[in-house]
Coordinates of C-alpha atoms and ligand atoms in Angstrom, one line a residue:
X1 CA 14.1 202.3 278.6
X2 CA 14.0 198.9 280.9
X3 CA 14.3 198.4 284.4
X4 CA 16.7 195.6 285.8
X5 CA 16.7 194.8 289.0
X6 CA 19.2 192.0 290.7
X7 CA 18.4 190.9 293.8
X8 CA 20.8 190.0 296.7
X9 CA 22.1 186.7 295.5
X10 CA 22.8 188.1 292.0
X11 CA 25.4 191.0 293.8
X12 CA 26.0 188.2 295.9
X13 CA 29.4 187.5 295.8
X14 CA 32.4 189.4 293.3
X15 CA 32.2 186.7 290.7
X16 CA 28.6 187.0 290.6
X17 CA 29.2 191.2 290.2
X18 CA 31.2 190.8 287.8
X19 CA 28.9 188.5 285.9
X20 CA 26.0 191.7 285.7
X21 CA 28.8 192.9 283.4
X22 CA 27.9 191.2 279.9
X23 CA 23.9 192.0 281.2
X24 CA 24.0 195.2 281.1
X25 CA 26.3 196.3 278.3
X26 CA 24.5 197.2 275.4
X27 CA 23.1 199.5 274.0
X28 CA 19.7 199.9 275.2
X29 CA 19.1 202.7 278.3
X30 CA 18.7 201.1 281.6
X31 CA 18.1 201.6 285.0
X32 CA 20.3 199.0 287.0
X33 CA 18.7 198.6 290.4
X34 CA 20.2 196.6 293.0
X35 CA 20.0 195.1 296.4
X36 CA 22.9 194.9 299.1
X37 CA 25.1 191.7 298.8
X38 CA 23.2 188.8 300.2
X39 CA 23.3 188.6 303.4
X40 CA 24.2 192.1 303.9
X41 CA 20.5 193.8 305.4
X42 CA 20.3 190.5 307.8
X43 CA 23.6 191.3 309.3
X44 CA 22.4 195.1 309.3
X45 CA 19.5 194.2 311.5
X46 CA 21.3 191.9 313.8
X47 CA 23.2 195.4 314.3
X48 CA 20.8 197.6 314.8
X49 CA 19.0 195.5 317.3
X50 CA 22.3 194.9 319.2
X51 CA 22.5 198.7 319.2
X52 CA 18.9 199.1 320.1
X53 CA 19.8 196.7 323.4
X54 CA 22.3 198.8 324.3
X55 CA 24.6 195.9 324.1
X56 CA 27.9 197.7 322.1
X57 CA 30.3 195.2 322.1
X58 CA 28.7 192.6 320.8
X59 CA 27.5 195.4 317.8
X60 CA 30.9 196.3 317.4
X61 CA 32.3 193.1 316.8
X62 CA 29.2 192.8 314.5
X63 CA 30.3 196.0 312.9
X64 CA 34.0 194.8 312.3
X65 CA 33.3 191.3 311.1
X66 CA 31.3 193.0 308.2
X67 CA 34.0 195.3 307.4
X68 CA 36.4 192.7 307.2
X69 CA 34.2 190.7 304.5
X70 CA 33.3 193.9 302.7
X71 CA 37.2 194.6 302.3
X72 CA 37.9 190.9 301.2
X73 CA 35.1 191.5 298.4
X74 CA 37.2 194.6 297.2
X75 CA 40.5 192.9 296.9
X76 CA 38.7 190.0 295.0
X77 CA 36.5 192.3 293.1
X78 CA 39.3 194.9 291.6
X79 CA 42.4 194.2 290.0
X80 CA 43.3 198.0 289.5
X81 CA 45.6 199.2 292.2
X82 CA 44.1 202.9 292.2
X83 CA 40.3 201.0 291.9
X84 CA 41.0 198.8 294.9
X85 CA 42.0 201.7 297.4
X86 CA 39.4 203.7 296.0
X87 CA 37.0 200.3 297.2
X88 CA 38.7 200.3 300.7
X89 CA 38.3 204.0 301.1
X90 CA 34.6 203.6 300.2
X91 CA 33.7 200.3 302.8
X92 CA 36.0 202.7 305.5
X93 CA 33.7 205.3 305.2
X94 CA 30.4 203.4 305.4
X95 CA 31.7 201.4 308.1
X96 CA 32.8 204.8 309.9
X97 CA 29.1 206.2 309.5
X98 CA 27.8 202.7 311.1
X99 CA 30.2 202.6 313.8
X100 CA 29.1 206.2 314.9
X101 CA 26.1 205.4 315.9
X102 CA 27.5 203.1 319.0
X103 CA 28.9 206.2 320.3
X104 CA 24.9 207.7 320.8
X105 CA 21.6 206.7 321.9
X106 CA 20.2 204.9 319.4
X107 CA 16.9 205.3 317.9
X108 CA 14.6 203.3 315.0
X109 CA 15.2 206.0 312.9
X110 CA 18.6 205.6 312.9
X111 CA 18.1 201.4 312.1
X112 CA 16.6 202.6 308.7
X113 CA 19.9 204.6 308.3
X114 CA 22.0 201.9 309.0
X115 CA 19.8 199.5 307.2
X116 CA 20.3 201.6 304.0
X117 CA 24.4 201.0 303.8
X118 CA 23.6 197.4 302.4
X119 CA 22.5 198.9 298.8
X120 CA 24.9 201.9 299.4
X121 CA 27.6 200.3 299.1
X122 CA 26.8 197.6 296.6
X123 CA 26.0 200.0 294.2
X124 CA 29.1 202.2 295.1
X125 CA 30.8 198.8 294.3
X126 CA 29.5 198.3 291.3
X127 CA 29.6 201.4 289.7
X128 CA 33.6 201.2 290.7
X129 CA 33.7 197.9 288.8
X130 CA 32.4 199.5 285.8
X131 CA 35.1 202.1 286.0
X132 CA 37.8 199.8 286.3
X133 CA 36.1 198.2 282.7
X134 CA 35.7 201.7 281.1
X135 CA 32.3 201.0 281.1
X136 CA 30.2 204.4 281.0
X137 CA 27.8 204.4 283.4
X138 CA 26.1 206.8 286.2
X139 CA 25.2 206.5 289.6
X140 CA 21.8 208.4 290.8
X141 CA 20.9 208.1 294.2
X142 CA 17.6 206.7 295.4
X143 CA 17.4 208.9 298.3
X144 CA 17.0 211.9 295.9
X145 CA 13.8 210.3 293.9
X146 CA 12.6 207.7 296.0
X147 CA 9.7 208.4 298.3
X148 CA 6.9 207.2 300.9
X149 CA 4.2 209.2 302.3
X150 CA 3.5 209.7 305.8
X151 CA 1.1 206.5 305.6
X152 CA 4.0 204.7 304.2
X153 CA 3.0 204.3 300.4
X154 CA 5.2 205.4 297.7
X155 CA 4.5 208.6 296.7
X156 CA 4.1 208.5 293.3
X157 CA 3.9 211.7 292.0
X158 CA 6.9 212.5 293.7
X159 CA 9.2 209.7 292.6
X160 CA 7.9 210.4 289.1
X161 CA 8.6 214.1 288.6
X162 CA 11.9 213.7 290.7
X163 CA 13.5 211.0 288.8
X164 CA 12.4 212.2 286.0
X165 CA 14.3 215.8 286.7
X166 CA 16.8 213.5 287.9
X167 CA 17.3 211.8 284.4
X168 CA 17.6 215.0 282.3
X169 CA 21.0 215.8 283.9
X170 CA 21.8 212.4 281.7
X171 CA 20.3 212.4 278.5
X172 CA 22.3 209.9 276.5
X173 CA 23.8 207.4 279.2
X174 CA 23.2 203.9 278.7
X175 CA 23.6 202.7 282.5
X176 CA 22.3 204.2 285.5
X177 CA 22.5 202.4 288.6
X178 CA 20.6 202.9 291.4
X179 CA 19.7 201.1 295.2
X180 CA 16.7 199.1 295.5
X181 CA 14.5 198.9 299.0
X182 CA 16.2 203.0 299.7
X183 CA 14.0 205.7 300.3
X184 CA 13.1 209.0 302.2
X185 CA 10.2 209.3 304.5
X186 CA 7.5 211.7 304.5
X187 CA 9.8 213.7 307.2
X188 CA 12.7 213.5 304.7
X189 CA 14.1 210.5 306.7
X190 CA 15.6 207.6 305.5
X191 CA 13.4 204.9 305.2
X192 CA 12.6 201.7 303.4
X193 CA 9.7 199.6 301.4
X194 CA 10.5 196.9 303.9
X195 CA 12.1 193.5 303.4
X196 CA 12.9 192.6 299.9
X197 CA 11.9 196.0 298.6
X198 CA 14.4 196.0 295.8
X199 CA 12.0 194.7 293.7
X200 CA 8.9 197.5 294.4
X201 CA 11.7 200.2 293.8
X202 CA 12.1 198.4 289.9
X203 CA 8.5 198.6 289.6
X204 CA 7.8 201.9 290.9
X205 CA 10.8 203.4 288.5
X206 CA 9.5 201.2 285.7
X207 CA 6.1 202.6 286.4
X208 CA 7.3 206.2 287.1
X209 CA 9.3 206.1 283.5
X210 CA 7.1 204.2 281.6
X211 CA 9.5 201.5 280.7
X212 CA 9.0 198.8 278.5
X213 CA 10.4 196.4 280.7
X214 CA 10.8 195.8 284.3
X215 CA 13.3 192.9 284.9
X216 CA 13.6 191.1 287.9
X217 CA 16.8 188.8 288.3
X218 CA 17.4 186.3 291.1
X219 CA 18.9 183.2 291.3
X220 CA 15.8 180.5 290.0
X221 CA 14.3 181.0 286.6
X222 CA 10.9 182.3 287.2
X223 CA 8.0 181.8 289.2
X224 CA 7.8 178.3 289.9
X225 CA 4.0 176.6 290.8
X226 CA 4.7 176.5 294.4
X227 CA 7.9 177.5 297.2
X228 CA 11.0 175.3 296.1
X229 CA 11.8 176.0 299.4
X230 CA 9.4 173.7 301.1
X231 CA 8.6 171.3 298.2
X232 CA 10.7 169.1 295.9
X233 CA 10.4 169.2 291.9
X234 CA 8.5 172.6 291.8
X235 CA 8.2 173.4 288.3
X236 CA 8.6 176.9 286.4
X237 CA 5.8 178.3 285.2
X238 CA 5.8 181.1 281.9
X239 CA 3.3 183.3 281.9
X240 CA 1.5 184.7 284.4
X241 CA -1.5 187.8 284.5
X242 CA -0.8 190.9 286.7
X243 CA -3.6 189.4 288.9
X244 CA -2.3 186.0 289.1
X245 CA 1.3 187.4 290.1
X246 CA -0.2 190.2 292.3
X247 CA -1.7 187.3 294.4
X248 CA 1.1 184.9 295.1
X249 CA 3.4 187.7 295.9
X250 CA 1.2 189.1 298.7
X251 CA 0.3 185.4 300.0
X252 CA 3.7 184.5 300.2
X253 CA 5.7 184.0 297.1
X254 CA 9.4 185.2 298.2
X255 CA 10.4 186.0 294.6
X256 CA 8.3 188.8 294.3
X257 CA 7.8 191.9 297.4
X258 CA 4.3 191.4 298.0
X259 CA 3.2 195.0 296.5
X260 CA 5.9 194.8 293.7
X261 CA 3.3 193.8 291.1
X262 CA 0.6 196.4 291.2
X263 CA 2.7 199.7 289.9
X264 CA 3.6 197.4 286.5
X265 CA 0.3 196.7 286.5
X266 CA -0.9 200.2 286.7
X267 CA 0.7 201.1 283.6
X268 CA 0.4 197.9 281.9
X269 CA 4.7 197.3 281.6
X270 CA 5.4 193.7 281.0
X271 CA 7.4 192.0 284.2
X272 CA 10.1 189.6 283.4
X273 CA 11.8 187.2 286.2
X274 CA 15.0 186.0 284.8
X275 CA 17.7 183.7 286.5
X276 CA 21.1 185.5 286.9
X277 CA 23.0 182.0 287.2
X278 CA 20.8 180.8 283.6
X279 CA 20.5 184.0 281.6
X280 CA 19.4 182.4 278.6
X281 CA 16.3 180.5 280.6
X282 CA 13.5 182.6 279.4
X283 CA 12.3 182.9 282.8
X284 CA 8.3 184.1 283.4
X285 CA 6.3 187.2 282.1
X286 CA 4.1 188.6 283.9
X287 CA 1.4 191.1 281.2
X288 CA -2.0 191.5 281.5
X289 CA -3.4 188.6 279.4
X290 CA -3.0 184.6 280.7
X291 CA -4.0 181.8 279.9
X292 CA -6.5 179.9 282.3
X293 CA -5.5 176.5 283.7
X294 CA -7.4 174.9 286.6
X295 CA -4.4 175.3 289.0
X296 CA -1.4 177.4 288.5
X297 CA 0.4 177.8 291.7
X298 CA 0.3 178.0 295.0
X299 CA 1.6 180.1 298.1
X300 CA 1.7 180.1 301.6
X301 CA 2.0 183.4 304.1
X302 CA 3.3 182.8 307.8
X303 CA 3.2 184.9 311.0
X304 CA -1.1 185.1 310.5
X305 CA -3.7 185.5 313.6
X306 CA -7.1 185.2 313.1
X307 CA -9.6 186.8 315.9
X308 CA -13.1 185.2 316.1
X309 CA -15.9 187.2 317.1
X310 CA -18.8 185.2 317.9
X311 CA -22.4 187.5 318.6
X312 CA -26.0 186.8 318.9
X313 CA -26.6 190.3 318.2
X314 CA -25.0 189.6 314.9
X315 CA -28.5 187.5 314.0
X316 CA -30.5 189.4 311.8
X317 CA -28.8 192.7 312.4
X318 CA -27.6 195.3 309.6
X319 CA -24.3 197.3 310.6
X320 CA -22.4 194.8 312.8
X321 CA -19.7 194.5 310.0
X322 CA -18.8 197.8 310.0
X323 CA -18.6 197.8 313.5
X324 CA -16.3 195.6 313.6
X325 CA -14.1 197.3 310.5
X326 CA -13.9 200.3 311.9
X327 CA -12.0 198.8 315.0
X328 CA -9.3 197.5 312.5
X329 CA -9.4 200.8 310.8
X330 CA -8.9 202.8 314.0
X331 CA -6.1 200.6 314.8
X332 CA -4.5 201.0 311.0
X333 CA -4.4 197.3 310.6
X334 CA -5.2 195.7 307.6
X335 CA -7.4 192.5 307.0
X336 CA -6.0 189.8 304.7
X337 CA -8.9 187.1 304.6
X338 CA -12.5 186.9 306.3
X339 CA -15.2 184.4 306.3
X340 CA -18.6 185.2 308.3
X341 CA -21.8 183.1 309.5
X342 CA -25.1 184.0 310.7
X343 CA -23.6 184.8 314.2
X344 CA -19.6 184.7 313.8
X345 CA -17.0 186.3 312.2
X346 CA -13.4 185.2 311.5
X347 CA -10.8 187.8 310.4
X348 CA -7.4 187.2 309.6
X349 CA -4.5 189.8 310.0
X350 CA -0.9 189.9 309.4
X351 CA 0.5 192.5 311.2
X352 CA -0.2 191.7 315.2
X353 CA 1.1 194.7 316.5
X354 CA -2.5 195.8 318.1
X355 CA -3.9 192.7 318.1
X356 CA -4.5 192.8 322.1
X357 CA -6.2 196.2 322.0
X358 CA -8.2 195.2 318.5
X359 CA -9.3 192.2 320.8
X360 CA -10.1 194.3 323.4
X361 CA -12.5 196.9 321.8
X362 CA -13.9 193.7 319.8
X363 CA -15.0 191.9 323.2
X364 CA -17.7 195.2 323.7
X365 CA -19.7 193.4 320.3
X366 CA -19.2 189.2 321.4
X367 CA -17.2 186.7 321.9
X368 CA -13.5 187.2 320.7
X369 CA -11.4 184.4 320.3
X370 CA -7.3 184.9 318.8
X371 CA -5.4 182.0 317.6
X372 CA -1.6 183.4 316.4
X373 CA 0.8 180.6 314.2
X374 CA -1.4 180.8 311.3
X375 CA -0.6 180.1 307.7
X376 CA -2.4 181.4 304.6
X377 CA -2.3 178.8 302.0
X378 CA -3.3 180.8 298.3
X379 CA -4.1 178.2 295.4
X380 CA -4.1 180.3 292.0
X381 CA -5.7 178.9 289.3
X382 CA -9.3 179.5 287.2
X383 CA -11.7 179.8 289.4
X384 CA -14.7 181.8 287.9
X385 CA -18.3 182.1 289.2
X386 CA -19.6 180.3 286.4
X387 CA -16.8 177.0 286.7
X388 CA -17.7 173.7 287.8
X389 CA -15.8 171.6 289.5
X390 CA -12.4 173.0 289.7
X391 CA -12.1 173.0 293.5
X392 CA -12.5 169.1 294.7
X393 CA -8.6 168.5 294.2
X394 CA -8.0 170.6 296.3
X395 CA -9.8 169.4 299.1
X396 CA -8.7 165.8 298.2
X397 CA -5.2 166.6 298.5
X398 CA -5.8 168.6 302.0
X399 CA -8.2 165.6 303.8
X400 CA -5.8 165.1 306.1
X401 CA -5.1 169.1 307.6
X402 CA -7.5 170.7 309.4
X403 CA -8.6 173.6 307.4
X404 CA -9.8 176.7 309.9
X405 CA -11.4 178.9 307.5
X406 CA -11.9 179.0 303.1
X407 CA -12.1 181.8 301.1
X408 CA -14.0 181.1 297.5
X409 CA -15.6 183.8 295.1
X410 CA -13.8 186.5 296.3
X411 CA -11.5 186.4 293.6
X412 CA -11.9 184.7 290.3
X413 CA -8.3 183.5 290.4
X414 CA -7.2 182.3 293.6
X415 CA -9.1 180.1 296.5
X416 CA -7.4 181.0 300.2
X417 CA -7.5 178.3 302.9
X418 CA -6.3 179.1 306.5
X419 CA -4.4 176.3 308.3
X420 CA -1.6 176.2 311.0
X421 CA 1.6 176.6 310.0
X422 CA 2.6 173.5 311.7
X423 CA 0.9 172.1 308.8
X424 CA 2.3 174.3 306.4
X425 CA 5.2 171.9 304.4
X426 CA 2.8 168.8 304.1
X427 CA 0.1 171.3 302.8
X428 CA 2.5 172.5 300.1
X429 CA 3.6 169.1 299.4
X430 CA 0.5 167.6 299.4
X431 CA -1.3 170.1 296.9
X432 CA 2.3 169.8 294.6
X433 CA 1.2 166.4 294.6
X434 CA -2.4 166.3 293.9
X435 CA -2.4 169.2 291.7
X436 CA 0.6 169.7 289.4
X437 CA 2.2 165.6 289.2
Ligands
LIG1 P1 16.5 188.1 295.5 O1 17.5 188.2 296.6 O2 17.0 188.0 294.1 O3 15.4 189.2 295.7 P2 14.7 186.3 296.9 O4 15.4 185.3 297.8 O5 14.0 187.4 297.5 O6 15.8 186.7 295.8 O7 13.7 185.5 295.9 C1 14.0 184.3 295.2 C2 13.7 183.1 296.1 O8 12.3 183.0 296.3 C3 14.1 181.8 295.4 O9 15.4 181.4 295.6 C4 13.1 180.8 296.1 O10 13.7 180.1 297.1 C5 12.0 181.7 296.7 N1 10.7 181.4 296.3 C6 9.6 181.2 297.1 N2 8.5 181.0 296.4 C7 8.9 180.9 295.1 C8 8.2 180.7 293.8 N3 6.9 180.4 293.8 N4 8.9 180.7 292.7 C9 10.2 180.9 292.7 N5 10.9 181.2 293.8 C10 10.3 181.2 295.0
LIG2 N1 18.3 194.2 300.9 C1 16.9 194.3 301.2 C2 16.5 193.0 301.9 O1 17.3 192.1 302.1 C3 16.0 194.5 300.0 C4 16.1 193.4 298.9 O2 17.0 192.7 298.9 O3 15.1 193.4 298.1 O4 15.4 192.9 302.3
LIG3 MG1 13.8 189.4 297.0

């Protein structure tokens, strides 16, 4: 059994559908998981947040503009005549359920509903498209295996016994497609794995079944050593470890959802990123073994605050961390990156939604200070205790951006800097240029 997962761009369009086709068809078991069309969840949101404005017009012009595109894609995508009604009967029907909700008060649980109609339907779509081509193949719903708890995680234990029951209905099919980024919620609520969460839902099936494989196809071919986005002449990059992979995605690296990594790594399954548009390309594994090399790549994570907490009665003193932890804790919030002195503290967090009250219950221990617009910038590469040398470059290439904090030796393959994200592009271009030309 392998996973492949195509992400937005490779559903993105009907040619590109219909392109999956030769991808799929063999005779190896599968799980086909896939995204909404590209473009589709941004659309979504831009509706939902109308909705949650009250404004209805506006989200019902929304509403109709999408249908419209979503029945273009079916006359394009089907060349049966019984197919293509079947394809306008489907988009009618989601487009029905969306369009009910501007006739009540709307709510965030109902956004994740609406949210979930992007994968809904591409998969509905695709599966139709397989029809048309006799291609066997089976469509299992996320919603009836896919789960988080009530803190939000994947459950598991739960995805793996219910897919699993799920699967035994079809012992011999070769294709089974199913929607990324989908899920229920503790309350049996739909719910999602948040913004590019197609690529967590491969790993947590591939990890759940025990694949061999987990594929993940986009549109670049692999992981390249820093965001082509921001810098020119990025370069691809073959192998990767687990760890290596695990931190890029969660500093930054759009190819991969941040927690995609770890259930593949749990179980050891090898992860592939392949290039839909270059399917030959090789592309980048990702196993537990690497080979070390002074720099590998680098990422950079927006939308960061750091809070300083300055405090004499930090001199000397045994328990002020945990003081200080255990505000964060009440509040749920995660820390990504913390550096401390003698008297001062700085912690970084990435999620600012109780950043005034975590201030606030911080001021009874110092000083606080918050700076927002903050940039993590995550150099992976070898950097082990026992290495000389390896992080000079790096400071080199940055001389000119004011670096606000440095992690080293938390981790023996990656080096964080904070830095403002104002600086962001010239960091990333400057460290392409100093450390990979
Ligand atoms: P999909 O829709 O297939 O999930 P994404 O847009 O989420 O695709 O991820 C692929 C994109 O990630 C690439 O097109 C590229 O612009 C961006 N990206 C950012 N950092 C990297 C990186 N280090 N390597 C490759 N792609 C990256
Ligand atoms: N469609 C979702 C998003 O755009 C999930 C994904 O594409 O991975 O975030
Ligand atoms: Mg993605």
């Amino acid at each position: 059994m392998k996973i492949m997962k195509f992400g937005g761009t490779s559903v993105g369009n009907p040619d590109r559908m219909k392109a999956l086709i030769p991808l799929i068809n063999d005779d190896e078991r599968k799980i086909v998981v896939l995204s909404a069309m590209a473009g589709t969840t941004n659309s979504l949101v831009e509706i939902a947040n109308l909705l949650c404005a009250d404004n209805i017009n506006e989200a019902s012009d929304n509403i109709n503009n999408l249908r419209s595109k979503y029945h273009q894609v079916v006359e394009e995508l089907f060349s049966n005549e019984i197919i293509r009604k079947s394809g306008h009967e489907l988009i009618d029907s989601h487009f029905e359920y969306i369009r009910n909700f501007t006739l009540r008060v709307f709510t965030k649980v109902q956004e994740k509903a609406i949210l979930a109609q992007g994968e809904l339907i591409s998969t509905s779509l695709f599966h139709l498209l397989l029809q048309e081509r006799n291609i066997k193949a089976i469509l299992l719903p996320a919603l009836s295996f896919m789960r988080i708890d009530k803190d939000g995680e994947p459950d598991s234990f739960y995805i793996e016994e219910n897919i699993e029951r799920e699967l035994k209905n079809y012992p011999s099919e070769k294709i089974i497609i199913t929607q990324g980024f989908i899920c229920r919620n503790a309350y049996g609520e739909i719910d999602n794995l948040k913004r590019g969460g197609s690529d967590f839902t491969a790993s947590l099936i591939g990890a759940a079944l025990n694949a061999k494989e987990i594929q993940i196809w986009t549109d670049i071919n692999g992981f390249h050593n820093n965001d082509p986005r921001f810098v020119e002449n990025t370069k691809v990059i073959r192998e990767l470890s687990f760890d290596e992979a695990a931190e890029l995605a969660y500093f930054g690296a759009k190819i991969l959802h941040p927690s995609s990594v770890n259930p593949a790594r749990e179980r050891n399954i090898p992860v592939r990123l392949k290039n839909t548009m270059e399917p030959e390309d090789i592309g980048t594994l990702i196993t537990s073994s690497s080979v070390l090399q002074d720099y590998k790549a680098v990422a950079a994570k927006d939308g960061i605050s750091v809070l300083r907490i300055r405090s004499d009665r930090m001199l000397m003193a045994y328990g002020f961390l945990r003081k200080v932890f255990e505000i964060f804790e009440a509040y749920r919030t995660p820390i990504d990156m913390i550096t401390t002195s003698e008297v001062a503290v700085s912690i970084t967090l990435d999620n600012p939604e109780f950043i005034k009250q975590i201030a606030k219950d911080l001021k009874e221990l110092g000083t606080v200070e918050v700076e927002e617009n903050q940039t993590i910038i995550c150099i992976v590469g070898d950097f082990r205790t026992e290495k000389t040398g390896s992080a000079p470059e790096i400071f080199e290439a940055l001389n000119t951006i004011p670096l606000k904090m440095i992690s080293y030796g938390g981790s023996p393959n990656s080096l964080s800097l904070l830095i403002d994200t104002s600086n962001k592009k010239e960091a990333l271009r400057l460290l392409s240029k100093h450390l990979f030309d």
